XYZ file of C-alpha atoms in Angstrom:
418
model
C 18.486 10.424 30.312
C 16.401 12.030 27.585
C 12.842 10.666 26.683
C 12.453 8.299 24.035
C 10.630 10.241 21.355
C 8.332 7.109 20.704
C 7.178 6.351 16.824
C 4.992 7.975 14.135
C 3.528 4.422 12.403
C 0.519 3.399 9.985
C -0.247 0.341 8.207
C -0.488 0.551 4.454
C -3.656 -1.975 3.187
C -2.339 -5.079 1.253
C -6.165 -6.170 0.133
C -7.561 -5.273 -3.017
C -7.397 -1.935 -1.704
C -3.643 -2.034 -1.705
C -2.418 1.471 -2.255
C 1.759 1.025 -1.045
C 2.738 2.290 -5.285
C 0.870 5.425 -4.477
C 1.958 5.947 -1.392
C 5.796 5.418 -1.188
C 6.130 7.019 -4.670
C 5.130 10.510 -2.926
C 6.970 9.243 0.363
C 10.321 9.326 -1.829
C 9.306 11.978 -3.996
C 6.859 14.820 -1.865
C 8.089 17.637 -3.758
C 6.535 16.390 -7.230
C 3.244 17.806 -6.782
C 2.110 15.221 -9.358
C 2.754 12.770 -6.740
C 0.776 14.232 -4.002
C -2.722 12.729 -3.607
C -5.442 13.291 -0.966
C -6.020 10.323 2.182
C -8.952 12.197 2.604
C -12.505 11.981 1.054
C -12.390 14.474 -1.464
C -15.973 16.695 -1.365
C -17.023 20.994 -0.910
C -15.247 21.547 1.874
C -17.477 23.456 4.807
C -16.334 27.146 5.666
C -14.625 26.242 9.370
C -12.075 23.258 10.256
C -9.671 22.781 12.955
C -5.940 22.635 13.284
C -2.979 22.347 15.727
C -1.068 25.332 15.610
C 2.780 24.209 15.809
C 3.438 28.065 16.883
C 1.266 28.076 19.128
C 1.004 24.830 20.545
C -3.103 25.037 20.485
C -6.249 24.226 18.792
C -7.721 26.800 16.628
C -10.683 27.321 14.312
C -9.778 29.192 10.837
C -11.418 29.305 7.510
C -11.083 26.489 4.896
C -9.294 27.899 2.162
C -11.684 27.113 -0.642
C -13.909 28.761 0.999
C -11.112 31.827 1.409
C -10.687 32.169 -2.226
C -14.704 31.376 -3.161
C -15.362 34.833 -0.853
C -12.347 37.027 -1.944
C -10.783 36.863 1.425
C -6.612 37.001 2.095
C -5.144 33.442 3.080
C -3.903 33.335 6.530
C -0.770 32.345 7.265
C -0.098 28.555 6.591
C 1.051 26.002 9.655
C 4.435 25.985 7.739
C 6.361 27.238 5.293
C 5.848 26.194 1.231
C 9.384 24.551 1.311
C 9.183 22.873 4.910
C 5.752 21.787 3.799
C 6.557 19.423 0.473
C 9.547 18.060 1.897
C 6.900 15.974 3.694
C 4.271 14.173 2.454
C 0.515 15.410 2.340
C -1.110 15.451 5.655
C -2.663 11.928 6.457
C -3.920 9.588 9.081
C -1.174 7.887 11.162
C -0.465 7.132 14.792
C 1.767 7.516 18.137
C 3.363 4.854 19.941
C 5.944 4.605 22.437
C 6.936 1.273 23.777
C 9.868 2.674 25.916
C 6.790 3.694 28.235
C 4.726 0.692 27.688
C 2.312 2.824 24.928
C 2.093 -0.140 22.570
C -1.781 0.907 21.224
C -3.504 -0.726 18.852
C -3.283 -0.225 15.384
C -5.676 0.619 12.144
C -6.508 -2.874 10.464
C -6.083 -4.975 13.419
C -9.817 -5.483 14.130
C -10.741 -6.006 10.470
C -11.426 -9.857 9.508
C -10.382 -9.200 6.037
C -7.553 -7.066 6.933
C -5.744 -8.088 10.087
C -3.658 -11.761 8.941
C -1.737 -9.014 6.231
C -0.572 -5.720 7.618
C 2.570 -4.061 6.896
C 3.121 -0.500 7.373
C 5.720 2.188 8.009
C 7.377 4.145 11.229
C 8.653 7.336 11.184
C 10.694 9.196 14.474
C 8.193 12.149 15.041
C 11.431 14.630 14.285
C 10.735 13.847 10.605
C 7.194 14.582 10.791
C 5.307 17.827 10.853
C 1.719 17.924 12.631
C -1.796 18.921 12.300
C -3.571 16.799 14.174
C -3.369 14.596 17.274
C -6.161 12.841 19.290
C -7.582 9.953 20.928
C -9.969 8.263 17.893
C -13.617 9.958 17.781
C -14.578 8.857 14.254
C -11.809 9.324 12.176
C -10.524 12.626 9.748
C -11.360 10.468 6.228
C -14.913 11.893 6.064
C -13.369 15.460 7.333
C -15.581 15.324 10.722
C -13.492 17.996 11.662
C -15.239 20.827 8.817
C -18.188 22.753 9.818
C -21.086 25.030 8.772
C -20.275 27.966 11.382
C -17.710 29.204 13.083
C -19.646 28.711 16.343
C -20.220 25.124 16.110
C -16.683 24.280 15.323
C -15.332 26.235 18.513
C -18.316 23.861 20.451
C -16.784 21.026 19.025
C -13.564 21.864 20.135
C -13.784 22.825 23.796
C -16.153 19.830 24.239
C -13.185 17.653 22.500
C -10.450 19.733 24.375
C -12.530 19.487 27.903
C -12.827 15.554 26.984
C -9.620 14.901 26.349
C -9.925 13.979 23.036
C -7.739 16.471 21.329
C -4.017 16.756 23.005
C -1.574 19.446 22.268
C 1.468 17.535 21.837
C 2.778 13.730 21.688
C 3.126 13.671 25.585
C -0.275 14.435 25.885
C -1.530 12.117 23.661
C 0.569 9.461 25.322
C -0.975 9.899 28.909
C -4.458 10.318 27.227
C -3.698 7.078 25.674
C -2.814 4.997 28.551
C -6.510 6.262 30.091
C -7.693 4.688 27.450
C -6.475 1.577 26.192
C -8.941 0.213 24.076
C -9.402 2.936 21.830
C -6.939 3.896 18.913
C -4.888 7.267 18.450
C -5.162 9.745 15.774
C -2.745 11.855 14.617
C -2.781 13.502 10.735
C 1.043 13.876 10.286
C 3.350 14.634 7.048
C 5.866 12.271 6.317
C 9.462 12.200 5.530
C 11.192 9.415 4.857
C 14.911 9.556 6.788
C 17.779 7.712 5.163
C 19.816 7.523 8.145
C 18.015 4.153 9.916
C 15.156 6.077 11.996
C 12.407 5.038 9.379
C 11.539 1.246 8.917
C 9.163 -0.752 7.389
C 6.967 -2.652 10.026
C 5.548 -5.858 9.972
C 2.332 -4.948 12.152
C 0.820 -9.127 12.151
C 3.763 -11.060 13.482
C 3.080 -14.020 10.826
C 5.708 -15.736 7.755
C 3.547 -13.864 4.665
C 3.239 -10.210 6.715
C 7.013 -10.691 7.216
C 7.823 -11.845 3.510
C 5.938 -8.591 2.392
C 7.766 -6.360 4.595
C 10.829 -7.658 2.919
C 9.382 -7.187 -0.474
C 8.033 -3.431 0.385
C 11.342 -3.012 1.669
C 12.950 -3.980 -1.463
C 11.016 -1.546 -3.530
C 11.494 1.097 -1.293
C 15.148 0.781 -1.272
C 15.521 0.595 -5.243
C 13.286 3.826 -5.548
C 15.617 5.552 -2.628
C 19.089 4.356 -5.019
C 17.312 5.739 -7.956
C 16.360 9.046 -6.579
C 19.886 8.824 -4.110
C 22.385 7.145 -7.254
C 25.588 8.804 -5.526
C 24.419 7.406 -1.919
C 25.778 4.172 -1.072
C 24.994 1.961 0.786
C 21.148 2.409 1.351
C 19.736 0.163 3.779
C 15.645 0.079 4.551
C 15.226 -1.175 7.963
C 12.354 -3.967 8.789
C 11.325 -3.735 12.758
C 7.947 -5.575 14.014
C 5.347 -3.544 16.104
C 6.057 -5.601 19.831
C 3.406 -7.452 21.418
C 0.515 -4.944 22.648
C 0.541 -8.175 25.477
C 3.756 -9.105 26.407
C 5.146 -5.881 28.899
C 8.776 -7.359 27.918
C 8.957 -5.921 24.537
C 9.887 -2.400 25.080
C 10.877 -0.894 21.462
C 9.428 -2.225 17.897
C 11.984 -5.044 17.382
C 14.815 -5.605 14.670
C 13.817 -7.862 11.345
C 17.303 -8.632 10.498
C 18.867 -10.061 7.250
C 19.583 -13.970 9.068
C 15.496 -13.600 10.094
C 15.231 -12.789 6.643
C 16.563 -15.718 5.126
C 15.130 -17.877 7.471
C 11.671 -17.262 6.501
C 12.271 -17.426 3.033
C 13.875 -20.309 3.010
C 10.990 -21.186 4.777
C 8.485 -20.154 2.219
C 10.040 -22.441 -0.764
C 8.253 -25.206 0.972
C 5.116 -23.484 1.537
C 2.947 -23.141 -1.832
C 0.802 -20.597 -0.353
C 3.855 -18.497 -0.037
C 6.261 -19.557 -2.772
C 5.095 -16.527 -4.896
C 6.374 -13.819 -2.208
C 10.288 -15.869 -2.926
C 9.563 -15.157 -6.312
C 8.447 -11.685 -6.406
C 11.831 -10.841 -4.011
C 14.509 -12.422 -5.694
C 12.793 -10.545 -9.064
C 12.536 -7.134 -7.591
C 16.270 -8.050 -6.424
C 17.975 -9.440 -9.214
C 15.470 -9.855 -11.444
C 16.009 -13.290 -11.991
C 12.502 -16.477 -12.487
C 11.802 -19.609 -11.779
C 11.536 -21.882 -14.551
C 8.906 -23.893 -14.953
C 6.049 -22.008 -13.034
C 2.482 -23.276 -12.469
C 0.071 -21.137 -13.796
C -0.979 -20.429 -10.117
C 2.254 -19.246 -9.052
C 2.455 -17.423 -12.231
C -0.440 -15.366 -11.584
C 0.082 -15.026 -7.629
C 3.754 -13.380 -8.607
C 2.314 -11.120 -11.099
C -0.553 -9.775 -8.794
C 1.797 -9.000 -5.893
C 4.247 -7.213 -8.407
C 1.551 -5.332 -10.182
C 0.226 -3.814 -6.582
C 3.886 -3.504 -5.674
C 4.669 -0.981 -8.625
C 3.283 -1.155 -12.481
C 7.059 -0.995 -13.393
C 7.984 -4.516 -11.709
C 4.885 -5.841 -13.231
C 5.725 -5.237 -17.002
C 9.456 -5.429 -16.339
C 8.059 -9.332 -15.125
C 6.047 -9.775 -17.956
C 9.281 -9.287 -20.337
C 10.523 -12.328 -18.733
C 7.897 -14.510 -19.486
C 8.066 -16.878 -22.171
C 6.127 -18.430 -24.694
C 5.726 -21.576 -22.628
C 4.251 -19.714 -19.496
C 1.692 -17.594 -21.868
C 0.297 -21.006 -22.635
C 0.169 -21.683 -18.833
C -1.090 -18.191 -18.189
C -3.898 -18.845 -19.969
C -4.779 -22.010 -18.154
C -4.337 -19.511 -15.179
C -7.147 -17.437 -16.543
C -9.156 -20.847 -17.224
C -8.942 -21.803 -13.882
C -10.055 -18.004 -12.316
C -12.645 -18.107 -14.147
C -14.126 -21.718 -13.609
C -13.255 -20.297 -9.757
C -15.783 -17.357 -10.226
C -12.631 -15.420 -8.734
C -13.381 -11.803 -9.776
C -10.110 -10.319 -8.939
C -7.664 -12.943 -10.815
C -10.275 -12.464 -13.791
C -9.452 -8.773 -13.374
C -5.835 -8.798 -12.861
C -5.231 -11.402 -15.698
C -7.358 -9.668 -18.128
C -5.049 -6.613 -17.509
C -2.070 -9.026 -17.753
C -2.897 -11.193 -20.559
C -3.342 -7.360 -23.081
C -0.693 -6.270 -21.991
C 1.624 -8.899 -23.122
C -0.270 -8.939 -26.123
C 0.660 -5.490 -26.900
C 4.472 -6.491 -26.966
C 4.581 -9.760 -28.781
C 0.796 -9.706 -30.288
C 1.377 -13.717 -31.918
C 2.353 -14.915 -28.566
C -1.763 -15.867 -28.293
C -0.802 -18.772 -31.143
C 2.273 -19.919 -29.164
C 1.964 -23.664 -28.457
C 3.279 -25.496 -25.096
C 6.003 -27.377 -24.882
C 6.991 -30.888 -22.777
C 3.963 -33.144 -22.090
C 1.118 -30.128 -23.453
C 3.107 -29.657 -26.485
C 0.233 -28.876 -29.412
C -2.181 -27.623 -26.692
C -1.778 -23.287 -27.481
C -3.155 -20.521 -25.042
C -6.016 -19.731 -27.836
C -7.686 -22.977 -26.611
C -7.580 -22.529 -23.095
C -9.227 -18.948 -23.520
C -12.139 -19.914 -25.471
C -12.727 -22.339 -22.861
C -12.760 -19.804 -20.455
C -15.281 -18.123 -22.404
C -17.356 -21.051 -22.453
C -17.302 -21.902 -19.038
C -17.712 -17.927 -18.485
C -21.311 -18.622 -20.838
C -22.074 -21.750 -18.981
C -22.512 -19.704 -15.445
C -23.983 -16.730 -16.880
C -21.801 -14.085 -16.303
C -22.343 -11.779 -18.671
C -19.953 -9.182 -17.193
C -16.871 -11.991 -17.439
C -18.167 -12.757 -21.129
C -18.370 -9.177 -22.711
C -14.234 -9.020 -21.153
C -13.152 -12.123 -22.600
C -14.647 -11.387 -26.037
C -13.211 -7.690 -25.950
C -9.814 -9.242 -25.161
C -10.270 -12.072 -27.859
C -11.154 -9.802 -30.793
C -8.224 -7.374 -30.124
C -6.164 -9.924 -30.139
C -7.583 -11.714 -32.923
C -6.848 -8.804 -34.647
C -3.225 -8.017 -33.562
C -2.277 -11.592 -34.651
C -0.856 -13.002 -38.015
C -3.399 -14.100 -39.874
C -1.203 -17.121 -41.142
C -0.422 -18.077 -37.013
C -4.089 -18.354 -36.910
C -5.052 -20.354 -39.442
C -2.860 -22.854 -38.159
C -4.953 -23.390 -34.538
C-alpha cells in the first residue's frame, strides 16, 4: 500500500486583516502577473538567501537576484521553469500535515486570541505544489530571516539549521522531525495550484457553526470564480473538509463537510442573530436573492462579509438595496458611531459613497411603514453630532467629507424638502 501523501494547508485571516479576495483571485488566476502579490515583507533584499533545490534534493546558498542584476552578474538557473513556475501561485508560507500517520500539527492562528474562534483556510495534495522551503518553525520567512550579509554567514546558518534539524529535505523528513516535536509548528514556503478534480478543499480549521458557515461562503466564491474562468467545465464542485482533532487519535484524515452538514448549520444560523448575516451573504453569492426587511445591523454585517469576500459581491449587493434600507443604513452608521466602532464607521463610510455614486438622491429618500417621514439625511447628521459630542475629530472630518459630496450630488429641489 502506497503512503498517503499527507496535505499542503494554511489558514487565510478572516479579521480585519482578511486578505481571502487577494488571495484566491491569484489562486485561480497565477498566470496574470497582475495578480501575483508578495506574502513576504517587501524591503532591499541582502546579497545571500537559502533555498531547497528540487534537483538536487538539498539546501543551498545562492545570490538574491536583485542583488544579481544591481552587480552585473548572469542569473543562475531558476528552481523551475518560467511556465511550471506561474501555473502556481507565488511562493508563500503554508504547512504539512498528515493525519494517516497521526501528524495532525498545529496550525498558524490557533494560538492567537483575536484570531483562533474564525479560521478557515485551504489544503492542497503536495503533487500540486512546488517547493522552496520546508522546516520545523524558527521564526518565520515573513521578515525574510533567511537573507544575509555574506555568503559565510548564510552557509553557518544553514549547517547549524541542517545539524538541528530544523531544515528537512523533503515532506518525510519534515514529518518525523515533526513528531519530535510536537509543540512547535511546521514551515514550508510552497506554490499553489488549485486542482479541480476534488484533491483541494476549503478547510474549516476551528470546528465551530460561524468558521463552518464561512467555509461554505469561501467555498461559494471560489467555485463561481473557477465556472467563470472554467465556463465549458461542468459540474464544478469545491470541497469543504475540517482539519481533525490534533486530540482525538481516531480522526485519521481531515474530514468531509458535506452538503446535508451544510444545511444543517444554516438552518441553524436563521435562529441565531449573531449568525443570520453569513445565511444572507450565501444565498446572495448563490442566487443572489435578499431578505426583505433587514435591520440595519444585519444590513451592515452582510455587506462587511461580502465586501472582504470580493468588491464585486459587495456592489453587486448594494444594487439590491432599496430606498427603504438606505434609510436603515444610515441608522446603521448612527449606531457605529454612537458604538465608537472604528471598523463599521470605516466600512459604512465606504458603503454609504458608494451607493451615492449610483443613485446620488437616494440620501433624501424617506422610510416607509412605522418611520415613514424619518429620511437617512437625519440620521447622518446625528451621527455627526454624536461624532462632535465624543470628540473625535478623525470620525467628524469623514462624516462632513461624505455629507458635502453628497450634498452636492443631490437635487437641489429633494433637499429643500428635508
Amino acid at each position: 500500500m502506497s503512503r498517503h501523501p499527507g496535505y499542503i494547508f494554511k489558514t487565510v485571516r478572516a479579521d480585519k486583516d482578511d486578505y481571502w479576495e487577494k488571495f484566491v483571485t491569484e489562486l485561480v488566476e497565477p498566470e496574470e502577473p497582475k495578480h501575483r502579490f508578495e506574502k513576504r515583507m517587501e524591503r532591499d533584499r541582502l546579497p545571500y538567501t537559502i533555498r531547497l533545490n528540487p534537483k538536487t534534493k538539498k539546501y543551498e546558498v545562492v545570490e538574491t537576484e536583485s542583488v544579481k542584476k544591481k552587480l552585473g552578474h548572469k542569473k543562475s538557473n531558476p528552481l523551475y521553469p518560467s511556465a511550471e513556475k506561474m501555473s502556481v501561485s507565488k511562493h508563500q508560507s503554508t504547512s504539512y500535515a498528515n493525519p494517516s500517520k497521526g501528524f495532525k500539527p498545529s496550525y498558524f492562528g490557533w494560538g492567537k486570541a483575536s484570531r483562533n474562534e474564525l479560521l478557515v483556510g485551504v489544503s492542497f495534495n503536495p503533487d500540486d505544489c512546488l517547493f522552496w522551503l520546508m522546516m520545523l518553525y524558527d521564526g518565520g520567512t515573513h521578515g525574510r530571516q533567511k537573507d544575509f550579509q555574506t555568503r559565510e554567514t548564510a552557509q553557518a546558518y544553514l549547517d547549524k539549521q541542517l545539524t538541528g534539524g530544523i531544515f528537512c529535505e523533503s515532506l518525510e523528513q519534515l514529518e518525523i522531525a515533526g513528531r519530535k516535536n510536537p509543540k512547535k509548528y511546521n514551515e514550508v514556503l510552497a506554490g499553489l495550484k488549485w486542482n479541480m478534480g476534488g484533491s483541494s478543499a476549503v478547510v474549516v480549521f476551528s470546528d465551530n457553526l460561524e468558521s463552518r458557515l464561512l467555509a461554505q461562503l469561501r467555498a461559494l466564491d471560489l467555485k463561481k470564480r473557477l465556472a467563470a474562468k472554467y465556463p465549458d467545465k461542468k459540474p464544478i464542485t469545491v470541497p469543504i473538509s475540517i482539519y481533525p482533532d490534533v486530540t482525538d487519535s481516531s480522526q485519521t484524515d481531515f474530514m468531509p463537510y458535506d452538503d446535508d452538514q451544510q444545511k444543517k448549520d444554516r438552518d441553524e444560523a436563521k435562529s441565531d442573530p449573531d449568525a443570520l448575516c453569513y445565511v444572507e451573504a450565501i444565498d446572495f453569492v448563490h442566487a443572489g436573492t435578499i431578505t426583505e426587511n433587514k435591520s440595519p445591523a444585519h444590513l451592515l454585517q452582510t455587506y462587511i462579509l461580502l465586501e472582504k469576500l470580493g468588491k464585486k459581491h459587495a456592489k453587486d449587493y448594494l444594487l439590491k438595496i432599496n430606498c427603504n434600507d438606505f434609510y436603515f443604513l444610515m441608522g446603521a452608521f448612527h449606531h457605529a458611531i454612537c458604538r465608537d466602532s472604528s471598523e463599521s464607521v470605516d466600512q459604512l463610510m465606504t458603503l454609504i459613497s458608494d451607493m451615492c455614486l449610483d443613485y446620488p438622491n437616494i440620501l433624501c429618500s424617506a422610510a416607509t411603514g412605522p418611520d415613514a417621514g424619518e429620511n437617512g439625511f437625519y440620521f447622518l447628521i446625528l451621527a455627526l453630532f454624536h461624532a462632535a459630542l465624543k470628540n473625535s475629530s478623525e470620525n467628524v472630518k469623514k462624516i462632513v467629507d461624505v455629507v458635502l459630496k453628497l450634498i452636492e450630488k443631490c437635487d437641489p429641489a429633494a433637499l429643500a424638502a428635508l
